[in-house]
CSV table of C-alpha atoms in Angstrom, one decimal:
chain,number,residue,atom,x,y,z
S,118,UNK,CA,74.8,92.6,36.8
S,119,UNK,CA,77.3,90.1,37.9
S,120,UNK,CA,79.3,93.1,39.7
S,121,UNK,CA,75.8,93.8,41.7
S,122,UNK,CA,75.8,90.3,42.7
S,123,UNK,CA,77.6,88.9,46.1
S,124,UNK,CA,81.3,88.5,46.0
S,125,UNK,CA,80.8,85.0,46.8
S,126,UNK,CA,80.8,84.3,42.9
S,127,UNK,CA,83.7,86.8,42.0
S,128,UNK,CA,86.7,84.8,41.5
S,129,UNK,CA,89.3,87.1,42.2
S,130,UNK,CA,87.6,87.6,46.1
S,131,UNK,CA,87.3,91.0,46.4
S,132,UNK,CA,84.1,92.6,47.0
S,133,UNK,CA,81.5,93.5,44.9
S,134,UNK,CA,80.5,97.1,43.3
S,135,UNK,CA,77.6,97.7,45.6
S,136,UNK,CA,79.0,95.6,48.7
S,137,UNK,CA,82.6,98.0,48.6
S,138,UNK,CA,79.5,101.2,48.2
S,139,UNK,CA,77.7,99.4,52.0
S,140,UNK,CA,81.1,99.1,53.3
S,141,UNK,CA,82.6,102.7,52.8
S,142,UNK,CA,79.0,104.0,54.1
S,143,UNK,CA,78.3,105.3,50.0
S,144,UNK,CA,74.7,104.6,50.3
S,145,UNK,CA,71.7,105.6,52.3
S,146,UNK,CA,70.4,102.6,52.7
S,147,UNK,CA,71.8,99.0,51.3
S,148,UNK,CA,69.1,98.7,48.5
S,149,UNK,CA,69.6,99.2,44.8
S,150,UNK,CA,66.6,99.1,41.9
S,151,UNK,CA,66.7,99.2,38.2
S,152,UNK,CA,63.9,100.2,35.7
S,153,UNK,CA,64.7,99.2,32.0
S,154,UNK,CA,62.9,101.1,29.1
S,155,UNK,CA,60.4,100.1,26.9
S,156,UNK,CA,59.9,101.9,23.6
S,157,UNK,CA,60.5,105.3,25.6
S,158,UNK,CA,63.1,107.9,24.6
S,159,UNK,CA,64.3,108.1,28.3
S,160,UNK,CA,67.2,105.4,28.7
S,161,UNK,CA,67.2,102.2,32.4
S,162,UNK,CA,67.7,103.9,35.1
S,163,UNK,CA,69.9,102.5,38.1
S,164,UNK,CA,69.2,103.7,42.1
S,165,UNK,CA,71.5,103.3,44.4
S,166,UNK,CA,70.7,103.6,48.2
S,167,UNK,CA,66.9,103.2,47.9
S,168,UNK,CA,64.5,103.5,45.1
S,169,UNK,CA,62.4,105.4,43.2
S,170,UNK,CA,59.2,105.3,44.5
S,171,UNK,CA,57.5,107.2,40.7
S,172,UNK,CA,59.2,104.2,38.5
S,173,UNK,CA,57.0,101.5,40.5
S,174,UNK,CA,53.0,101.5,40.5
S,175,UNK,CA,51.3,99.7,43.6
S,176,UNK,CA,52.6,97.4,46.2
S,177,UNK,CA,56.3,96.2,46.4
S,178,UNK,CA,56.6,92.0,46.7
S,179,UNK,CA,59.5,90.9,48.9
S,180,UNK,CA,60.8,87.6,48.0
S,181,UNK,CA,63.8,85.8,50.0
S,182,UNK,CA,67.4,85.6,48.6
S,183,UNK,CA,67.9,82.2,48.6
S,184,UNK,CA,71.8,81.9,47.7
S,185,UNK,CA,74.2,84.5,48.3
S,186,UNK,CA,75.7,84.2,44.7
S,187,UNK,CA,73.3,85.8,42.4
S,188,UNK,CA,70.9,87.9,43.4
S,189,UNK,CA,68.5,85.0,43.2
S,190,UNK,CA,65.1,83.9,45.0
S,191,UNK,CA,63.4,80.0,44.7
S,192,UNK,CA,60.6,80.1,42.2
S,193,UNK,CA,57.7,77.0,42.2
S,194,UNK,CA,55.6,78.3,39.2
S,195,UNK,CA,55.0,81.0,36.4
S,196,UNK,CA,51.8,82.0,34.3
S,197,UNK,CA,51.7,82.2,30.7
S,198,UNK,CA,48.4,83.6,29.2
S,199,UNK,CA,46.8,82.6,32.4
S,200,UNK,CA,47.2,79.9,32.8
S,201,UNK,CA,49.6,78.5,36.0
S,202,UNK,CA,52.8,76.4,34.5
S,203,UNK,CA,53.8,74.5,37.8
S,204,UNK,CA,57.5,73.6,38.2
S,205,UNK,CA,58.1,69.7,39.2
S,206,UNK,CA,60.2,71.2,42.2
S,207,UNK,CA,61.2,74.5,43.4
S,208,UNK,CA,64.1,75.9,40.9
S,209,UNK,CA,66.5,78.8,41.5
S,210,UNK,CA,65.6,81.8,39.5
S,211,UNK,CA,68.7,84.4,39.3
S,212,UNK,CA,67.0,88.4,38.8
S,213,UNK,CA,69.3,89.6,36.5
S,214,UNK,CA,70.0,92.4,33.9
S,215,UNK,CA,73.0,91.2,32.0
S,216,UNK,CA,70.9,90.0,28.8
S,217,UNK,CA,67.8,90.4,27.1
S,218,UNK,CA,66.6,86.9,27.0
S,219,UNK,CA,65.1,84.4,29.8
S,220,UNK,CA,66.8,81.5,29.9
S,221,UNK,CA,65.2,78.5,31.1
S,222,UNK,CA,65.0,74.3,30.6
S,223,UNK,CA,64.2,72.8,27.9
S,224,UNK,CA,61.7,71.4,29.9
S,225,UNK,CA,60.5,74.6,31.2
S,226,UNK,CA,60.6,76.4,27.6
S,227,UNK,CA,58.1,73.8,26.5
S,228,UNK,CA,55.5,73.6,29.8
S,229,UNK,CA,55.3,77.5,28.7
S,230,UNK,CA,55.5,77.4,25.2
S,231,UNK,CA,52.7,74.7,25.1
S,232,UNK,CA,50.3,77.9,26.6
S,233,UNK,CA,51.1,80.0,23.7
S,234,UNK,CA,48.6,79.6,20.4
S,235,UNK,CA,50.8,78.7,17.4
S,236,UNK,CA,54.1,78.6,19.3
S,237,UNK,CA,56.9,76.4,17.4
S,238,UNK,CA,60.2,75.8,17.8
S,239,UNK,CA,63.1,77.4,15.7
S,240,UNK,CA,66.2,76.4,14.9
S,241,UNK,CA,67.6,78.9,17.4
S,242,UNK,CA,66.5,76.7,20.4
S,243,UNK,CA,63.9,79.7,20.1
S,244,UNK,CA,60.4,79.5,20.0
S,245,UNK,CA,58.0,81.5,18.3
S,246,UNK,CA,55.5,83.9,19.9
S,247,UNK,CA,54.1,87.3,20.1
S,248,UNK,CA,53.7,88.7,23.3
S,249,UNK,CA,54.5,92.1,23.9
S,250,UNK,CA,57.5,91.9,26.0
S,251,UNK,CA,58.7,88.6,25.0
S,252,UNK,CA,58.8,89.3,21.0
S,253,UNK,CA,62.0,90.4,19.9
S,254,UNK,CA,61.3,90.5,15.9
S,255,UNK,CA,61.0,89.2,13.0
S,256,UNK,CA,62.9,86.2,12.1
S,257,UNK,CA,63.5,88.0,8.5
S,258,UNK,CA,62.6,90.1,6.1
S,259,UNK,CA,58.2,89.8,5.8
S,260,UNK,CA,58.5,86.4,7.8
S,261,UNK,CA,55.1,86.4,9.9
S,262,UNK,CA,57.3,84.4,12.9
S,263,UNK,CA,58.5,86.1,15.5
S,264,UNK,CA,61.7,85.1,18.2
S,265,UNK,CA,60.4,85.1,21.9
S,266,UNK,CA,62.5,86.4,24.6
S,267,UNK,CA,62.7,82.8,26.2
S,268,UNK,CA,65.5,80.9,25.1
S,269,UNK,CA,66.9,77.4,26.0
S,270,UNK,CA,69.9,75.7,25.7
S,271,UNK,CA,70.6,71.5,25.8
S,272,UNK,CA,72.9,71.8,28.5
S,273,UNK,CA,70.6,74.7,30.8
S,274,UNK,CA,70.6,73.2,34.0
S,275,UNK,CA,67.1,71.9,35.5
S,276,UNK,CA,67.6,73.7,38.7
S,277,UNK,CA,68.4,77.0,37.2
S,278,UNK,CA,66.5,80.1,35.4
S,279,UNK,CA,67.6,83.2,34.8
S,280,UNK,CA,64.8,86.0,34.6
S,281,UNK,CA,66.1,88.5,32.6
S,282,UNK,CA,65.4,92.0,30.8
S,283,UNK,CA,62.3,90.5,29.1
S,284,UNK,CA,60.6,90.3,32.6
S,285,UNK,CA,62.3,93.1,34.2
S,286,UNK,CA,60.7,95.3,31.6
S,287,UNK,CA,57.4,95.0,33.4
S,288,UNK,CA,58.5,94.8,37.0
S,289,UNK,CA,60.5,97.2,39.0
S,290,UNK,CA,62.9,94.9,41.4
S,291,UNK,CA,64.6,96.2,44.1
S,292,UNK,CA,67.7,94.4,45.7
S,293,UNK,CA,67.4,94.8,49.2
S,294,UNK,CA,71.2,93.4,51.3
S,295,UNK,CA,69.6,93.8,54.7
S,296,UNK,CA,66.9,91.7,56.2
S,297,UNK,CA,69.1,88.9,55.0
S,298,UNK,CA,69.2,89.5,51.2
S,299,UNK,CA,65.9,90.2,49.5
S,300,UNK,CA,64.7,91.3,46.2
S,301,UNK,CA,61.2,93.2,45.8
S,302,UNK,CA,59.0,93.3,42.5
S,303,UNK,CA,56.3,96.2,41.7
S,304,UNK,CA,54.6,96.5,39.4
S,305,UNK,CA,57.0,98.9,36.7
S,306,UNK,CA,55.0,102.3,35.3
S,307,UNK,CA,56.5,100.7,31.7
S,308,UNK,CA,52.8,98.8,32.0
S,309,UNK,CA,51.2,102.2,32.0
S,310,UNK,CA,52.9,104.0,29.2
């Protein structure tokens, strides 16, 4: 979703997709949303100039942008099987759609994986789990373990996590360039299917 994004990380300095789309007055209103399938026929579906009100089920939760690079907000915590994984100090998270998994710390990856039963670590920089939205498969053929949708790298900056399909799956985000930059999570109707 890098062309979504704000021109400020575009290298060659020209505006973005949906910035050029504000500028030549293509849009109702400067607010995109996405809703990415989940084991439905129907294919994502992209809104541009609002959103669509049917794809999101209860209340709409506006968050700040807090860099105009990524479409990103500052997140302090995230909760894992119910219980609250605390961050040591406010991180960047980036709401993107350019890839399926969430890519985190390695410190982060293992305050979360710690709250799921049985979780391990593969050779992958993976761990294993089982969650609806986080499984992606099999590791092979009859293997009982499972690749999560959280991934990890050595070099992942601290600072840095990018929430990805695996999360957008169950929220409906809403990018919102007025009120100075904002992105809004609903609840998705995917939960409901």
């Amino acid at each position: 979703m890098d062309r979504m994004a704000f021109s400020t990380i575009d290298s060659s300095g020209q505006p973005a997709f949906f910035e050029n789309l504000i500028h030549a007055n293509r849009v109702a209103a400067p607010i995109f949303s996405l809703r990415l399938a989940r084991h439905q026929t129907t294919g994502p579906t992209l809104c541009l100039g609002g959103y669509n009100y049917p794809k999101a089920v209860g209340f709409v939760t506006w968050v700040p942008v807090t860099s105009m690079t990524y479409l990103a907000v500052s997140m302090a915590a995230t909760q894992v099987n119910g219980h609250l994984v605390t961050m040591s100090k406010s991180i960047t998270a980036a709401i993107d759609s350019g890839t399926t998994p969430i890519y985190v710390s390695q410190d982060i990856a293992s305050a979360i994986y710690r709250q799921i039963p049985n979780a391990q670590r593969a050779d992958q920089n993976l761990f294993a789990s089982n969650p609806v939205d986080f499984n992606l498969g099999k590791t092979g053929f009859g293997s009982p373990t499972c690749v999560s949708g959280v991934g990890m790298g050595d070099s992942f900056p601290d600072e840095l996590t990018i929430v990805e399909d695996e999360f957008l799956k169950s929220w409906y985000p809403i990018y919102d360039y007025s009120h100075g930059a904002r992105v809004g999570l609903a609840p998705s109707v995917n939960n409901y299917a």
